[in-house]
PDB file of C-alpha atoms in Angstrom:
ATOM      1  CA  UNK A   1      45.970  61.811-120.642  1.00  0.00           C
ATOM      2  CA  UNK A   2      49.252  61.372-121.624  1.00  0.00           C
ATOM      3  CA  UNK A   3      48.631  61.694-125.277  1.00  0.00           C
ATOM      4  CA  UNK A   4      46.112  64.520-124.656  1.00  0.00           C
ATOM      5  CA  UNK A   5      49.559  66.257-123.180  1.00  0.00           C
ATOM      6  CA  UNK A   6      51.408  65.456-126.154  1.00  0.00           C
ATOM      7  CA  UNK A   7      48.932  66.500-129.150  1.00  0.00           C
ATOM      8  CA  UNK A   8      48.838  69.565-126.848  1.00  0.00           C
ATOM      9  CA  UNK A   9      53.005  70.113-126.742  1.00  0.00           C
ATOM     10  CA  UNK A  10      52.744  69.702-130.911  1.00  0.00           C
ATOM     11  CA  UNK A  11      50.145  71.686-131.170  1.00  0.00           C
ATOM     12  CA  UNK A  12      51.985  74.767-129.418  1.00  0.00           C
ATOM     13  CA  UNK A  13      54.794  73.931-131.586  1.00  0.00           C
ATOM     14  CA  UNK A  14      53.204  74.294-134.573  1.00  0.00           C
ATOM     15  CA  UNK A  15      51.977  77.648-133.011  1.00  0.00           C
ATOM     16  CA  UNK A  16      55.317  79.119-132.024  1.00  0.00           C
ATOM     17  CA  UNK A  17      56.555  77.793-135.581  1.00  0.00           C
ATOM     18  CA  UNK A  18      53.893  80.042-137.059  1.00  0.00           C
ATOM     19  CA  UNK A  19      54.776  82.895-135.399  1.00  0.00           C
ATOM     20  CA  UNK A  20      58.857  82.215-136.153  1.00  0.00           C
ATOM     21  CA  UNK A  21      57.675  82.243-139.985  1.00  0.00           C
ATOM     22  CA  UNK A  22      55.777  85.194-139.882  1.00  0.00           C
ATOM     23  CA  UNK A  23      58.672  87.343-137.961  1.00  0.00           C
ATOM     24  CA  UNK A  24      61.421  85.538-140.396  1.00  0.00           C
ATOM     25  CA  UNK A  25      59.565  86.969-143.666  1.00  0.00           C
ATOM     26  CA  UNK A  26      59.615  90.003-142.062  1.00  0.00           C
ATOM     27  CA  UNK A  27      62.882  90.470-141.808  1.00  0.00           C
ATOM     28  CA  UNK A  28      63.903  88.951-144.836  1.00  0.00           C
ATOM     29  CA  UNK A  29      62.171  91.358-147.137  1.00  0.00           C
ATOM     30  CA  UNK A  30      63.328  94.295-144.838  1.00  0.00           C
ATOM     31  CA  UNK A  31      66.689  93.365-145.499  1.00  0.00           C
ATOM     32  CA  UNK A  32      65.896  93.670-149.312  1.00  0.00           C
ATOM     33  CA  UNK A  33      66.362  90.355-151.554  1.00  0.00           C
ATOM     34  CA  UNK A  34      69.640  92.511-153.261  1.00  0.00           C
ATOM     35  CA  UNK A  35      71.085  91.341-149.818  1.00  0.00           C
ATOM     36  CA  UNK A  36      69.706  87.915-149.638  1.00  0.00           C
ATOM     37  CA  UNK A  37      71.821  84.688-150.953  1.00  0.00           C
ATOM     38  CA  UNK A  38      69.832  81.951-152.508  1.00  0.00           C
ATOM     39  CA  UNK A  39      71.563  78.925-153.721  1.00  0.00           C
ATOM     40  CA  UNK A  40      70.729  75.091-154.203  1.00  0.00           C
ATOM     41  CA  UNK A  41      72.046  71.766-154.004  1.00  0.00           C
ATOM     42  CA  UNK A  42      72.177  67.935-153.555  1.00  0.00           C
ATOM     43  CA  UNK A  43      71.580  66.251-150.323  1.00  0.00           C
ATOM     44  CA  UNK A  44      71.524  62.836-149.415  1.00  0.00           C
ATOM     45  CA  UNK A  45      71.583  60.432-146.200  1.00  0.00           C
ATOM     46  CA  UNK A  46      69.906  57.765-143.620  1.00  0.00           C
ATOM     47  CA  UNK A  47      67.424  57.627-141.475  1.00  0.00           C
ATOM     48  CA  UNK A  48      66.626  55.394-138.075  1.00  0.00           C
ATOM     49  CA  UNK A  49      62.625  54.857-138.171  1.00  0.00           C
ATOM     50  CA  UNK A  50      60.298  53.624-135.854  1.00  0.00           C
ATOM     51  CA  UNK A  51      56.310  53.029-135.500  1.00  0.00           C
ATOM     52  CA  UNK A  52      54.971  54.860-132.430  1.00  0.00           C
ATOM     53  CA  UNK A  53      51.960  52.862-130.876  1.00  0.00           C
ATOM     54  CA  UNK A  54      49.281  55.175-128.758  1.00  0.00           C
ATOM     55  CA  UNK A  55      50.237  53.423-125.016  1.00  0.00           C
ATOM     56  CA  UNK A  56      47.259  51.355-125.096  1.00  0.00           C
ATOM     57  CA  UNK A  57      48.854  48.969-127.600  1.00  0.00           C
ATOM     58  CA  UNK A  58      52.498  48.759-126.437  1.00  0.00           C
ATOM     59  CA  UNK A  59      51.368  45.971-124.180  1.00  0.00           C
ATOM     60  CA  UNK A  60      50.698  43.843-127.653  1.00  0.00           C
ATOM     61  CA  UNK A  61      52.890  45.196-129.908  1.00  0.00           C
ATOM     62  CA  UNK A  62      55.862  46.763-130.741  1.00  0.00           C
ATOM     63  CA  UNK A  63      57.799  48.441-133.487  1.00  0.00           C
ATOM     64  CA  UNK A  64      61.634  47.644-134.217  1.00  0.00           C
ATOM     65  CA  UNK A  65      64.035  50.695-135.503  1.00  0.00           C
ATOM     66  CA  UNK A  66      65.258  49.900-138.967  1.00  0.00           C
ATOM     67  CA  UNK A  67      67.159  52.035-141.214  1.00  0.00           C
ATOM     68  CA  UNK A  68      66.459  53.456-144.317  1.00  0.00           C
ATOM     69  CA  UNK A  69      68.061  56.648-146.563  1.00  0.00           C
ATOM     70  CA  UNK A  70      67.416  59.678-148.257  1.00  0.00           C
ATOM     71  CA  UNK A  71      68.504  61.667-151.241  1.00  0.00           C
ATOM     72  CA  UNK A  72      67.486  64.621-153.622  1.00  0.00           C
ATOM     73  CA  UNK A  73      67.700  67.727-154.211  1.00  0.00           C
ATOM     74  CA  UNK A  74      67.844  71.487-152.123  1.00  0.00           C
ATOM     75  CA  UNK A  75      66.832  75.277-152.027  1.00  0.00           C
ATOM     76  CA  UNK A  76      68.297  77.845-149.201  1.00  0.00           C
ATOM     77  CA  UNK A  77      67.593  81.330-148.942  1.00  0.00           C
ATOM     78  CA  UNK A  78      69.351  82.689-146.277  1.00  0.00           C
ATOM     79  CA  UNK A  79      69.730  86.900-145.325  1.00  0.00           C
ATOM     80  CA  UNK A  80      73.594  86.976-144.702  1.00  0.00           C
ATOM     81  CA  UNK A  81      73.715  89.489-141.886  1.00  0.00           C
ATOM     82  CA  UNK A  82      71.413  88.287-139.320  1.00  0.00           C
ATOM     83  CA  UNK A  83      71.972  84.487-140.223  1.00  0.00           C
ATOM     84  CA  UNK A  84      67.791  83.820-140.885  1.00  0.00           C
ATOM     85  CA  UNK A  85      66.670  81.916-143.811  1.00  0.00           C
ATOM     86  CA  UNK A  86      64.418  78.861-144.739  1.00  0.00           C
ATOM     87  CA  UNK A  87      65.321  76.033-146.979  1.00  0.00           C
ATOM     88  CA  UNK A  88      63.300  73.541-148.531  1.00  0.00           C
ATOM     89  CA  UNK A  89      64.075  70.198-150.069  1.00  0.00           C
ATOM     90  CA  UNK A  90      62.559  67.427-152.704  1.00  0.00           C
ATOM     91  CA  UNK A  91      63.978  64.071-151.306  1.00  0.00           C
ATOM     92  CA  UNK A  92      63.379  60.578-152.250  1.00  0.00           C
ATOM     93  CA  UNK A  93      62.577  58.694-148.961  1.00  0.00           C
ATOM     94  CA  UNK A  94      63.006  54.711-147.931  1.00  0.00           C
ATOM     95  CA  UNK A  95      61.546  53.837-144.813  1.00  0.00           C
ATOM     96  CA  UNK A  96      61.144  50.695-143.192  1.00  0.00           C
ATOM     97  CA  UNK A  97      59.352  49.650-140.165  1.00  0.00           C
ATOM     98  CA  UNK A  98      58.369  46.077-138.544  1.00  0.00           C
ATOM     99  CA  UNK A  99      55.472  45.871-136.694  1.00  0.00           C
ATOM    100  CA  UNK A 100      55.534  42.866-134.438  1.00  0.00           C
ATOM    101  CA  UNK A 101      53.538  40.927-131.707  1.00  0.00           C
ATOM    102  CA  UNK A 102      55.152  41.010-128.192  1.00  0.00           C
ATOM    103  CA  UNK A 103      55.460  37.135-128.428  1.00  0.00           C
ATOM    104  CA  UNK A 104      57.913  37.534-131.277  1.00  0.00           C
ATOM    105  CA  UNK A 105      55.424  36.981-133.999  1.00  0.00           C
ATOM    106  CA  UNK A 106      55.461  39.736-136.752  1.00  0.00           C
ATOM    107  CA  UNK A 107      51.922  40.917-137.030  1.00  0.00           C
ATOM    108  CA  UNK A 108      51.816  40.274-141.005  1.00  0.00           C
ATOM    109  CA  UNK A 109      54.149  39.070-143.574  1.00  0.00           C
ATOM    110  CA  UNK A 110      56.137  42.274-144.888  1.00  0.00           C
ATOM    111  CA  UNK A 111      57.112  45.216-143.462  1.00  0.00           C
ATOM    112  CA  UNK A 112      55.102  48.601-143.017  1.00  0.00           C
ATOM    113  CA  UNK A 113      58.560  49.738-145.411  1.00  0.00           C
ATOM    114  CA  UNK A 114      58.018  52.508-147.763  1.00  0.00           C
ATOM    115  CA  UNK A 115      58.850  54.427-150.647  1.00  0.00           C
ATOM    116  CA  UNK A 116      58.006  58.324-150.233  1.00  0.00           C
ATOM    117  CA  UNK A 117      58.727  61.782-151.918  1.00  0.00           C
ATOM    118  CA  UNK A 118      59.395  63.952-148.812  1.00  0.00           C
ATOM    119  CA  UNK A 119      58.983  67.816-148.884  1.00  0.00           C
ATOM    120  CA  UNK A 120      60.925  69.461-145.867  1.00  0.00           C
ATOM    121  CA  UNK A 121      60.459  72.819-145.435  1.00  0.00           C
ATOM    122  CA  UNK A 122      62.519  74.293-143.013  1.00  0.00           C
ATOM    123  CA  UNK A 123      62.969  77.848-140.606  1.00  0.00           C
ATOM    124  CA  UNK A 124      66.703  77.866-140.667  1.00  0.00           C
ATOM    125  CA  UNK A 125      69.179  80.093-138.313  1.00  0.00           C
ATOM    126  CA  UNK A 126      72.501  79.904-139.000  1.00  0.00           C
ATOM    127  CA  UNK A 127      74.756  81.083-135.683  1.00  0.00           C
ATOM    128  CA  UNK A 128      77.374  84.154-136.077  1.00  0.00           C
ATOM    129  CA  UNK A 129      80.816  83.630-134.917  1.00  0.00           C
ATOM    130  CA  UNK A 130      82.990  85.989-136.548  1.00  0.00           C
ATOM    131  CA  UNK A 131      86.336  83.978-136.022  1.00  0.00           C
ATOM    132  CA  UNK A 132      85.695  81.124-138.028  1.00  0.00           C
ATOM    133  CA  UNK A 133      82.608  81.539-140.211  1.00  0.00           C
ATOM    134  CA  UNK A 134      84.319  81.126-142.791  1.00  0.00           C
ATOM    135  CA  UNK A 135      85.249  77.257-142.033  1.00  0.00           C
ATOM    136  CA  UNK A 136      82.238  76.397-139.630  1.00  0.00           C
ATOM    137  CA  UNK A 137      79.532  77.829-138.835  1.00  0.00           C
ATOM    138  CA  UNK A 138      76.566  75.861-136.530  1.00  0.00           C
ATOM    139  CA  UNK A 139      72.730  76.369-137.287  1.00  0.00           C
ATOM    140  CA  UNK A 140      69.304  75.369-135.918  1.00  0.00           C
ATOM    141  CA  UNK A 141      66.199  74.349-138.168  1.00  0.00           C
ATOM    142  CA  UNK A 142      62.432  73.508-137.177  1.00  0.00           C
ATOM    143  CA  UNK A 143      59.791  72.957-139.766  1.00  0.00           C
ATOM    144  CA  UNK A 144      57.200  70.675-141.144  1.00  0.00           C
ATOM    145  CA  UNK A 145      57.705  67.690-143.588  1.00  0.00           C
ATOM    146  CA  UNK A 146      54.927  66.206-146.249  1.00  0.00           C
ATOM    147  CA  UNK A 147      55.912  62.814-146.919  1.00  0.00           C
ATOM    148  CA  UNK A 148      53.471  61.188-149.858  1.00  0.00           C
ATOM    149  CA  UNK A 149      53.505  57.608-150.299  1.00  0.00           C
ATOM    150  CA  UNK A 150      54.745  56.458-153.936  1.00  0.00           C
ATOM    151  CA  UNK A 151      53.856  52.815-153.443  1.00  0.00           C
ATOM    152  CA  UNK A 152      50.626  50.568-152.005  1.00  0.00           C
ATOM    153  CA  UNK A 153      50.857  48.696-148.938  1.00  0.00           C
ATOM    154  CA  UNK A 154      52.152  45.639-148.940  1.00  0.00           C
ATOM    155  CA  UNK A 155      49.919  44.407-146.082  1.00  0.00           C
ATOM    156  CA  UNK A 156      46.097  42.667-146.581  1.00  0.00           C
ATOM    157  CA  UNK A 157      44.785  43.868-143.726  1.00  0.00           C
ATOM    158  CA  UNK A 158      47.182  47.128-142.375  1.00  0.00           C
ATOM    159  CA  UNK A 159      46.574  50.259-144.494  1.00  0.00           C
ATOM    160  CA  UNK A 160      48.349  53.109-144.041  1.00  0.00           C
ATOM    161  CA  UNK A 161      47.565  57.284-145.467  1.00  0.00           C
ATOM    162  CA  UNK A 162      49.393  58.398-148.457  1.00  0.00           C
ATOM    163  CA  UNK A 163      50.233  61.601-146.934  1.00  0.00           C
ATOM    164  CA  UNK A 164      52.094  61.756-143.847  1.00  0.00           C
ATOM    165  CA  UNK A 165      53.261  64.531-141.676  1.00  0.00           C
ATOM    166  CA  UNK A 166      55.765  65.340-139.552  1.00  0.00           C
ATOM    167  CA  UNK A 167      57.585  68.325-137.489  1.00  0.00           C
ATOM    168  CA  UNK A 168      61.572  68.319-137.891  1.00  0.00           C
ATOM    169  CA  UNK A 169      63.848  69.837-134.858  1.00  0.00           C
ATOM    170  CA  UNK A 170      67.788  69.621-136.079  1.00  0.00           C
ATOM    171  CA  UNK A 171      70.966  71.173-135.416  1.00  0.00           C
ATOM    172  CA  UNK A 172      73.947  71.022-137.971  1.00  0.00           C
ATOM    173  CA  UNK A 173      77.015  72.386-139.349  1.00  0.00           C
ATOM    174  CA  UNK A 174      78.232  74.404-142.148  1.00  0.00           C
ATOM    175  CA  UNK A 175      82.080  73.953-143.554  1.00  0.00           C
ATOM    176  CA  UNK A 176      83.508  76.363-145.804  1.00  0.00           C
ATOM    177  CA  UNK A 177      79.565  77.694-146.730  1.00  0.00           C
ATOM    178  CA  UNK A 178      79.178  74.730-148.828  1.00  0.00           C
ATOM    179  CA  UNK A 179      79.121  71.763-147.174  1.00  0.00           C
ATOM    180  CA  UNK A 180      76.163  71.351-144.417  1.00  0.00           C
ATOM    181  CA  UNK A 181      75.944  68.220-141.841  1.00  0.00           C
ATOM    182  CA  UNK A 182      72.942  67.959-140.122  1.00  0.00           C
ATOM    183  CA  UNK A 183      71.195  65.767-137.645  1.00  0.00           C
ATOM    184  CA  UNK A 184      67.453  66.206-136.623  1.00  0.00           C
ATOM    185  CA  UNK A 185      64.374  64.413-135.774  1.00  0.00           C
ATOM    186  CA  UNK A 186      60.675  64.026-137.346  1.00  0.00           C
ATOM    187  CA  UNK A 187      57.742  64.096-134.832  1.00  0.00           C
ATOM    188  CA  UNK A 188      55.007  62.377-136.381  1.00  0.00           C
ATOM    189  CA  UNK A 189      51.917  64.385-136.832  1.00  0.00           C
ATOM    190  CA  UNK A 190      49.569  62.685-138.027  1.00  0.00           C
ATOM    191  CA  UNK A 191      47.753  59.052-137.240  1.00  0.00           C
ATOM    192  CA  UNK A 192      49.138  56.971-140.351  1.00  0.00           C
ATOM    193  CA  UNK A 193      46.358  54.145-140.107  1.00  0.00           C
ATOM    194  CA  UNK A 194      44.284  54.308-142.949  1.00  0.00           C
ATOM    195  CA  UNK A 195      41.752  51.548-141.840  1.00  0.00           C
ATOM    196  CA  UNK A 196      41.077  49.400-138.469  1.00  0.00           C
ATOM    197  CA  UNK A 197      43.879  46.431-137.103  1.00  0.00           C
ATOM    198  CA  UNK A 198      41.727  43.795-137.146  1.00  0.00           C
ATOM    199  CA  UNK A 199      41.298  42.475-133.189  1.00  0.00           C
ATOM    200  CA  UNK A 200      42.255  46.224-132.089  1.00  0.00           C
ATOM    201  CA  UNK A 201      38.950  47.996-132.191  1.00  0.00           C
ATOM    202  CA  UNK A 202      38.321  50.874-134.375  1.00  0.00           C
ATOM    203  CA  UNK A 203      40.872  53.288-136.369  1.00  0.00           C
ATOM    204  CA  UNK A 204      39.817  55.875-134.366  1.00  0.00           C
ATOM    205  CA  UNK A 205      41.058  53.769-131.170  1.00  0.00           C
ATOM    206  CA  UNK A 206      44.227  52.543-132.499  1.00  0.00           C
ATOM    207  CA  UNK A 207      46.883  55.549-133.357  1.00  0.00           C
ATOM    208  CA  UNK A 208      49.925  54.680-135.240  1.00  0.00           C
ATOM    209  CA  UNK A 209      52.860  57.228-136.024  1.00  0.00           C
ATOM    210  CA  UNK A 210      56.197  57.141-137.732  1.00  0.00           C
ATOM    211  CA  UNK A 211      58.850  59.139-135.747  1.00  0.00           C
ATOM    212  CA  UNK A 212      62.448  58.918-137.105  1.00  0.00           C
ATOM    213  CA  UNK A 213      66.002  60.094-137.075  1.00  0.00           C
ATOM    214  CA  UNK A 214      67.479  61.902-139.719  1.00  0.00           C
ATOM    215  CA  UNK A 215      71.477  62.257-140.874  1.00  0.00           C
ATOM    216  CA  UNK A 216      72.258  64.157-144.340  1.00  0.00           C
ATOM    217  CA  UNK A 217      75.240  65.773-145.922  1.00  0.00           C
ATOM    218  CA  UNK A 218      74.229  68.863-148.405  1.00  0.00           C
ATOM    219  CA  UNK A 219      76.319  70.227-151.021  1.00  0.00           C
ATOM    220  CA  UNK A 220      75.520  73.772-151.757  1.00  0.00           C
ATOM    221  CA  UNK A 221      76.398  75.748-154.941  1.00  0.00           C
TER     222      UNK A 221
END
């Protein structure tokens, strides 16, 4: 039941994100792109990952927080006036996770640690506060993330998919419009496990999901 309720909460996100999308194109072309400010720029930083076992399996195993990092490259497009934009980003992605047997034992030699290129793309609102937008100015962001997997698994038995998905929620700041800090974190979407755990029953029964945090600095031009 309780991960009937949560497929159910992600599902309505994705829903209300749809909707968001549709009314922020809307207004961005009825502002007029001669009003809009596109720009790009580097971003880097770390993130805090962890497995997520469906509760059947947390009994026998768990999955340890490690931390990894992140770093590429950024596009914003952002109407000035009403502070709505989207941006999306090409990022080189380490994560590493530890899956281990409640008795201490890790499950298999290695790590489930991987090598990605991540593809954020993000419904952005950047808050108005006329006093100091000029040195800080917060923002919001929700949006989905395609991670593809660059390298093969290092496990025998544990397979994971080479695309995995995720919804990002974040809040952040912007100094001086160029520099943006931002902290957020990636739901995961989709069941990552490729093939069955062997003494776990089927794939089907077994549902495996990397949720992390996320902390990046962006320079934009």
């Amino acid at each position: 039941m309780l991960n009937l309720h949560i497929d159910n909460i992600r599902f309505h996100v994705m829903k209300k994100f749809k909707h968001l999308l549709v009314v922020a194109l809307v207004a961005l072309f009825a502002v007029g792109q001669a009003n809009a400010e596109f720009r790009f720029g580097v971003k880097a930083g770390a993130n805090f990952s962890s497995l997520h076992l469906n509760s059947n399996w947390t009994d026998t195993f768990k999955a340890d927080n490690t931390a990894g990092f992140t770093g590429g490259v950024m596009t914003e497009f952002t109407v000035p006036i009403i502070g709505i934009g989207m941006d999306l980003s090409l990022m080189y992605t380490h994560v590493k996770n530890e899956l281990t047997s409640k008795d201490g034992q890790k499950f298999e030699e290695g790590t489930i640690g991987k090598n990605f290129l991540e593809i954020p793309l993000n419904l952005k609102y950047k808050i108005n506060i006329p006093v100091v937008n000029n040195i800080a100015r917060p923002m919001i962001f929700t949006g989905p993330t395609f991670a593809f997997k660059l390298d093969k698994s290092i496990f025998k038995d544990v397979k994971t998919k080479t695309c995995q998905i995720g919804w990002n929620l974040g809040l952040g700041v912007e100094f001086f419009k160029h520099l943006q800090v931002a902290g957020g974190y990636t739901f995961g979407m989709n069941n990552i496990l490729k093939n069955t755990i062997p003494g776990l029953g089927s794939v089907n029964d077994v549902k495996l999901k990397n949720n992390y945090w996320t902390v990046t600095a962006a320079y934009l031009f």
